[in-house]
mmCIF file of C-alpha atoms in Angstrom:
data_model
loop_
_atom_site.group_PDB
_atom_site.id
_atom_site.type_symbol
_atom_site.label_atom_id
_atom_site.label_comp_id
_atom_site.label_asym_id
_atom_site.label_seq_id
_atom_site.Cartn_x
_atom_site.Cartn_y
_atom_site.Cartn_z
ATOM 1 C CA GLU A 15 86.888 102.367 76.451
ATOM 2 C CA VAL A 16 89.477 103.106 79.124
ATOM 3 C CA GLN A 17 92.051 100.328 79.381
ATOM 4 C CA LEU A 18 95.171 99.881 81.473
ATOM 5 C CA GLN A 19 97.198 96.954 80.189
ATOM 6 C CA GLN A 20 99.888 95.755 82.560
ATOM 7 C CA SER A 21 102.964 93.676 81.859
ATOM 8 C CA GLY A 22 103.123 89.994 82.651
ATOM 9 C CA PRO A 23 104.107 88.014 85.754
ATOM 10 C CA GLU A 24 107.666 88.227 87.027
ATOM 11 C CA LEU A 25 109.829 85.772 88.932
ATOM 12 C CA GLN A 26 112.875 87.446 90.409
ATOM 13 C CA ARG A 27 115.732 86.565 92.741
ATOM 14 C CA PRO A 28 116.227 88.375 96.048
ATOM 15 C CA GLY A 29 118.273 91.534 95.558
ATOM 16 C CA ALA A 30 117.224 91.988 91.939
ATOM 17 C CA SER A 31 115.151 94.804 90.453
ATOM 18 C CA VAL A 32 112.051 94.624 88.281
ATOM 19 C CA LYS A 33 110.288 97.171 86.085
ATOM 20 C CA LEU A 34 106.544 96.876 85.569
ATOM 21 C CA SER A 35 104.629 98.670 82.850
ATOM 22 C CA CYS A 36 101.079 99.950 82.476
ATOM 23 C CA LYS A 37 99.945 101.013 79.002
ATOM 24 C CA ALA A 38 96.968 103.352 78.959
ATOM 25 C CA SER A 39 94.419 103.709 76.176
ATOM 26 C CA GLY A 40 90.974 105.186 75.651
ATOM 27 C CA TYR A 41 91.655 108.510 77.367
ATOM 28 C CA THR A 42 94.139 111.374 77.445
ATOM 29 C CA PHE A 43 97.089 109.997 79.395
ATOM 30 C CA THR A 44 98.264 113.388 80.657
ATOM 31 C CA GLU A 45 94.908 114.354 82.183
ATOM 32 C CA TYR A 46 94.843 111.815 85.015
ATOM 33 C CA TYR A 47 97.098 110.661 87.817
ATOM 34 C CA MET A 48 98.444 107.122 87.653
ATOM 35 C CA TYR A 49 98.544 105.306 90.980
ATOM 36 C CA TRP A 50 100.346 102.105 91.897
ATOM 37 C CA VAL A 51 98.855 99.800 94.529
ATOM 38 C CA LYS A 52 100.306 96.680 96.165
ATOM 39 C CA GLN A 53 98.296 93.654 97.232
ATOM 40 C CA ARG A 54 100.023 90.819 99.021
ATOM 41 C CA PRO A 55 98.439 87.351 98.792
ATOM 42 C CA LYS A 56 95.088 87.234 100.603
ATOM 43 C CA GLN A 57 95.749 90.726 101.976
ATOM 44 C CA GLY A 58 94.410 94.209 101.564
ATOM 45 C CA LEU A 59 95.434 97.069 99.321
ATOM 46 C CA GLU A 60 98.365 99.400 99.938
ATOM 47 C CA LEU A 61 99.105 102.599 98.032
ATOM 48 C CA ILE A 62 102.686 102.901 96.796
ATOM 49 C CA GLY A 63 102.493 106.308 95.153
ATOM 50 C CA ARG A 64 101.318 108.240 92.164
ATOM 51 C CA ILE A 65 102.694 110.041 89.154
ATOM 52 C CA ASP A 66 101.285 112.934 87.190
ATOM 53 C CA PRO A 67 102.172 112.088 83.557
ATOM 54 C CA GLU A 68 101.701 115.740 82.598
ATOM 55 C CA ASP A 69 104.936 116.761 84.305
ATOM 56 C CA CYS A 70 106.183 113.442 85.776
ATOM 57 C CA SER A 71 105.895 114.770 89.312
ATOM 58 C CA THR A 72 105.601 112.013 91.885
ATOM 59 C CA ASP A 73 104.272 111.441 95.391
ATOM 60 C CA TYR A 74 105.433 108.352 97.246
ATOM 61 C CA VAL A 75 104.101 106.791 100.404
ATOM 62 C CA GLU A 76 106.941 107.055 102.908
ATOM 63 C CA LYS A 77 107.589 103.315 103.304
ATOM 64 C CA PHE A 78 108.060 102.908 99.543
ATOM 65 C CA LYS A 79 110.358 105.864 98.943
ATOM 66 C CA ASN A 80 113.481 103.706 98.749
ATOM 67 C CA LYS A 81 111.731 100.792 97.101
ATOM 68 C CA ALA A 82 109.718 102.113 94.150
ATOM 69 C CA THR A 83 110.500 104.523 91.313
ATOM 70 C CA LEU A 84 107.609 105.788 89.189
ATOM 71 C CA THR A 85 108.074 107.102 85.666
ATOM 72 C CA ALA A 86 105.888 107.821 82.663
ATOM 73 C CA ASP A 87 106.430 108.016 78.903
ATOM 74 C CA THR A 88 103.899 110.252 77.204
ATOM 75 C CA SER A 89 105.049 109.183 73.730
ATOM 76 C CA SER A 90 103.755 105.660 74.398
ATOM 77 C CA ASN A 91 101.117 106.464 77.052
ATOM 78 C CA THR A 92 102.871 104.085 79.424
ATOM 79 C CA ALA A 93 103.554 104.329 83.135
ATOM 80 C CA TYR A 94 106.306 102.343 84.788
ATOM 81 C CA MET A 95 107.201 101.260 88.281
ATOM 82 C CA GLN A 96 110.628 99.935 89.146
ATOM 83 C CA LEU A 97 111.076 97.995 92.373
ATOM 84 C CA SER A 98 114.600 97.617 93.659
ATOM 85 C CA SER A 99 116.454 95.337 96.114
ATOM 86 C CA LEU A 100 113.672 92.794 96.013
ATOM 87 C CA THR A 101 112.905 90.665 99.078
ATOM 88 C CA SER A 102 110.184 88.157 99.851
ATOM 89 C CA GLU A 103 108.164 91.066 101.276
ATOM 90 C CA ASP A 104 107.815 92.360 97.709
ATOM 91 C CA THR A 105 106.030 89.220 96.547
ATOM 92 C CA ALA A 106 102.639 90.624 95.623
ATOM 93 C CA THR A 107 100.326 91.678 92.845
ATOM 94 C CA TYR A 108 100.833 95.259 91.741
ATOM 95 C CA PHE A 109 98.049 97.277 90.171
ATOM 96 C CA CYS A 110 98.177 100.518 88.265
ATOM 97 C CA ALA A 111 95.047 102.633 88.556
ATOM 98 C CA ARG A 112 93.896 105.888 86.968
ATOM 99 C CA GLY A 113 92.632 108.750 89.078
ATOM 100 C CA PRO A 114 91.069 112.083 88.132
ATOM 101 C CA TYR A 115 92.889 115.227 89.258
ATOM 102 C CA GLU A 116 89.782 116.769 90.791
ATOM 103 C CA GLN A 117 88.514 113.666 92.560
ATOM 104 C CA LEU A 118 91.149 111.557 94.165
ATOM 105 C CA TYR A 119 89.648 108.098 93.892
ATOM 106 C CA MET A 120 90.784 105.462 91.367
ATOM 107 C CA ASP A 121 88.240 104.972 88.620
ATOM 108 C CA ALA A 122 89.957 102.441 86.354
ATOM 109 C CA TRP A 123 92.418 99.679 87.198
ATOM 110 C CA GLY A 124 94.859 97.495 85.345
ATOM 111 C CA GLN A 125 94.533 93.738 85.556
ATOM 112 C CA GLY A 126 97.475 93.474 87.948
ATOM 113 C CA ALA A 127 101.008 92.135 87.608
ATOM 114 C CA SER A 128 102.255 89.355 89.841
ATOM 115 C CA VAL A 129 105.796 89.599 91.203
ATOM 116 C CA THR A 130 107.287 86.590 92.961
ATOM 117 C CA VAL A 131 110.619 86.919 94.727
ATOM 118 C CA SER A 132 112.276 83.599 95.379
ATOM 119 C CA SER A 133 115.733 82.102 95.324
ATOM 120 C CA ASP B 30 98.321 108.566 108.251
ATOM 121 C CA ILE B 31 94.570 108.123 108.543
ATOM 122 C CA GLN B 32 93.615 104.620 109.671
ATOM 123 C CA MET B 33 90.560 102.964 108.148
ATOM 124 C CA THR B 34 88.855 100.281 110.234
ATOM 125 C CA GLN B 35 86.480 98.142 108.213
ATOM 126 C CA SER B 36 83.929 95.685 109.573
ATOM 127 C CA PRO B 37 83.036 92.922 109.437
ATOM 128 C CA ALA B 38 86.069 91.116 108.039
ATOM 129 C CA SER B 39 83.782 88.504 106.528
ATOM 130 C CA LEU B 40 80.090 88.211 105.941
ATOM 131 C CA SER B 41 77.788 85.435 104.832
ATOM 132 C CA ALA B 42 74.368 86.356 103.442
ATOM 133 C CA SER B 43 71.528 84.845 101.402
ATOM 134 C CA LEU B 44 70.369 85.829 97.938
ATOM 135 C CA GLY B 45 67.941 88.732 98.109
ATOM 136 C CA GLU B 46 69.190 89.839 101.522
ATOM 137 C CA THR B 47 70.403 93.352 102.343
ATOM 138 C CA VAL B 48 73.951 93.639 103.655
ATOM 139 C CA THR B 49 75.844 96.534 105.187
ATOM 140 C CA ILE B 50 79.579 97.021 105.481
ATOM 141 C CA GLU B 51 81.026 99.680 107.745
ATOM 142 C CA CYS B 52 84.171 101.759 107.624
ATOM 143 C CA ARG B 53 85.452 104.030 110.365
ATOM 144 C CA ALA B 54 88.188 106.604 109.837
ATOM 145 C CA SER B 55 90.619 107.647 112.565
ATOM 146 C CA GLU B 56 89.704 111.275 111.884
ATOM 147 C CA ASP B 57 87.149 113.246 109.909
ATOM 148 C CA ILE B 58 87.587 112.565 106.183
ATOM 149 C CA TYR B 59 84.850 114.938 104.993
ATOM 150 C CA ASN B 60 83.203 112.407 102.659
ATOM 151 C CA GLY B 61 86.478 111.704 100.847
ATOM 152 C CA LEU B 62 85.666 108.017 100.691
ATOM 153 C CA ALA B 63 85.391 105.425 97.960
ATOM 154 C CA TRP B 64 84.207 101.830 97.940
ATOM 155 C CA TYR B 65 85.679 99.183 95.654
ATOM 156 C CA GLN B 66 84.599 95.671 94.759
ATOM 157 C CA GLN B 67 87.199 93.021 94.011
ATOM 158 C CA LYS B 68 86.148 89.648 92.638
ATOM 159 C CA PRO B 69 88.518 86.687 93.041
ATOM 160 C CA GLY B 70 91.498 86.945 90.719
ATOM 161 C CA LYS B 71 90.405 90.334 89.398
ATOM 162 C CA SER B 72 91.335 93.953 89.966
ATOM 163 C CA PRO B 73 89.290 96.253 92.224
ATOM 164 C CA GLN B 74 86.467 98.171 90.591
ATOM 165 C CA LEU B 75 85.095 101.512 91.786
ATOM 166 C CA LEU B 76 81.545 101.348 93.148
ATOM 167 C CA ILE B 77 81.016 104.542 95.144
ATOM 168 C CA TYR B 78 82.918 107.823 95.427
ATOM 169 C CA ASN B 79 82.469 110.904 97.595
ATOM 170 C CA ALA B 80 80.867 108.562 100.134
ATOM 171 C CA ASN B 81 77.488 108.372 98.365
ATOM 172 C CA SER B 82 77.903 108.885 94.590
ATOM 173 C CA LEU B 83 77.346 105.831 92.409
ATOM 174 C CA HIS B 84 80.036 105.286 89.783
ATOM 175 C CA THR B 85 78.906 104.962 86.170
ATOM 176 C CA GLY B 86 77.476 101.558 85.360
ATOM 177 C CA VAL B 87 77.218 100.339 88.964
ATOM 178 C CA PRO B 88 73.824 98.767 89.778
ATOM 179 C CA SER B 89 71.504 100.880 91.893
ATOM 180 C CA ARG B 90 71.281 98.170 94.576
ATOM 181 C CA PHE B 91 74.630 99.519 95.794
ATOM 182 C CA SER B 92 74.546 102.664 97.905
ATOM 183 C CA GLY B 93 76.882 104.543 100.198
ATOM 184 C CA SER B 94 76.234 106.795 103.139
ATOM 185 C CA GLY B 95 77.895 108.396 106.120
ATOM 186 C CA SER B 96 79.794 111.463 107.191
ATOM 187 C CA GLY B 97 82.605 112.507 109.478
ATOM 188 C CA THR B 98 84.387 109.335 110.516
ATOM 189 C CA GLN B 99 81.619 106.754 109.925
ATOM 190 C CA TYR B 100 80.661 105.382 106.518
ATOM 191 C CA SER B 101 78.767 102.422 105.184
ATOM 192 C CA LEU B 102 78.135 100.505 101.984
ATOM 193 C CA LYS B 103 74.747 98.860 101.551
ATOM 194 C CA ILE B 104 73.863 96.193 99.032
ATOM 195 C CA ASN B 105 70.136 95.681 98.564
ATOM 196 C CA SER B 106 68.724 92.422 97.226
ATOM 197 C CA LEU B 107 72.017 90.524 97.160
ATOM 198 C CA GLN B 108 72.822 88.830 93.855
ATOM 199 C CA SER B 109 75.212 85.931 93.217
ATOM 200 C CA GLU B 110 77.513 88.226 91.233
ATOM 201 C CA ASP B 111 78.026 90.346 94.363
ATOM 202 C CA VAL B 112 80.225 87.662 95.919
ATOM 203 C CA ALA B 113 83.505 89.540 96.265
ATOM 204 C CA SER B 114 85.718 91.437 98.659
ATOM 205 C CA TYR B 115 84.878 95.059 99.359
ATOM 206 C CA PHE B 116 87.343 97.767 100.365
ATOM 207 C CA CYS B 117 86.874 101.317 101.526
ATOM 208 C CA GLN B 118 89.502 103.957 100.778
ATOM 209 C CA GLN B 119 89.885 107.475 102.120
ATOM 210 C CA TYR B 120 91.258 110.130 99.795
ATOM 211 C CA TYR B 121 90.800 113.147 102.017
ATOM 212 C CA ASP B 122 94.456 113.142 103.066
ATOM 213 C CA TYR B 123 97.559 111.731 101.353
ATOM 214 C CA PRO B 124 98.672 108.995 101.688
ATOM 215 C CA TYR B 125 95.315 107.563 100.770
ATOM 216 C CA THR B 126 94.613 104.496 102.875
ATOM 217 C CA PHE B 127 92.402 101.456 102.511
ATOM 218 C CA GLY B 128 90.351 99.418 104.901
ATOM 219 C CA ALA B 129 91.399 95.789 105.369
ATOM 220 C CA GLY B 130 88.459 94.540 103.354
ATOM 221 C CA THR B 131 85.248 92.565 103.825
ATOM 222 C CA LYS B 132 84.842 89.191 102.177
ATOM 223 C CA LEU B 133 81.214 88.614 101.207
ATOM 224 C CA GLU B 134 80.033 85.056 100.632
ATOM 225 C CA LEU B 135 76.691 83.426 99.946
ATOM 226 C CA LYS B 136 75.024 81.500 102.725
#
């Protein structure tokens, strides 16, 4: 069974950084993209970027290029996203999601990780 | 970036009814479209990909159709477990973009 297990909720101060994790199991980690998606409270979904764990190449959506850093550790089948210089605009739930190389949809999702930025 | 306009924003329907949700792309996306279902407090789940292909394990009462810039998701014989928000997503061109969502409630 494919599973993406995300790290727990975070409460951070403005200006801080946070690193979220997404541990994959039930499939070959290096054979699928890993996407990261943002969802603000009661809002829609917004793609942040993706990483190819095979070679750690990344594609970021322009507005997140100075906000998010995506990495992957093939020894632990874990993808990471670091968010820097946090503001209230970063308060959201962040999902990791797997996507096949050949078909660019997202066919399995993590449970989401809540990040709250507050002083 | 390709803009995805989804309608309606909310929808109220009765059990057993058929509902349709629409998604319009700002340019031709050549069937590079997925539909996701998100139940309250849960993560999105893939329903449909390539505009009309049913993902594994998804009930056959869900179907997708469309081409070019116009796409739709149809739910036949609405069940109580279908209460959720539904999102379309284009993956024809990066960055992949989502519709704003449709919240489906029971009447």
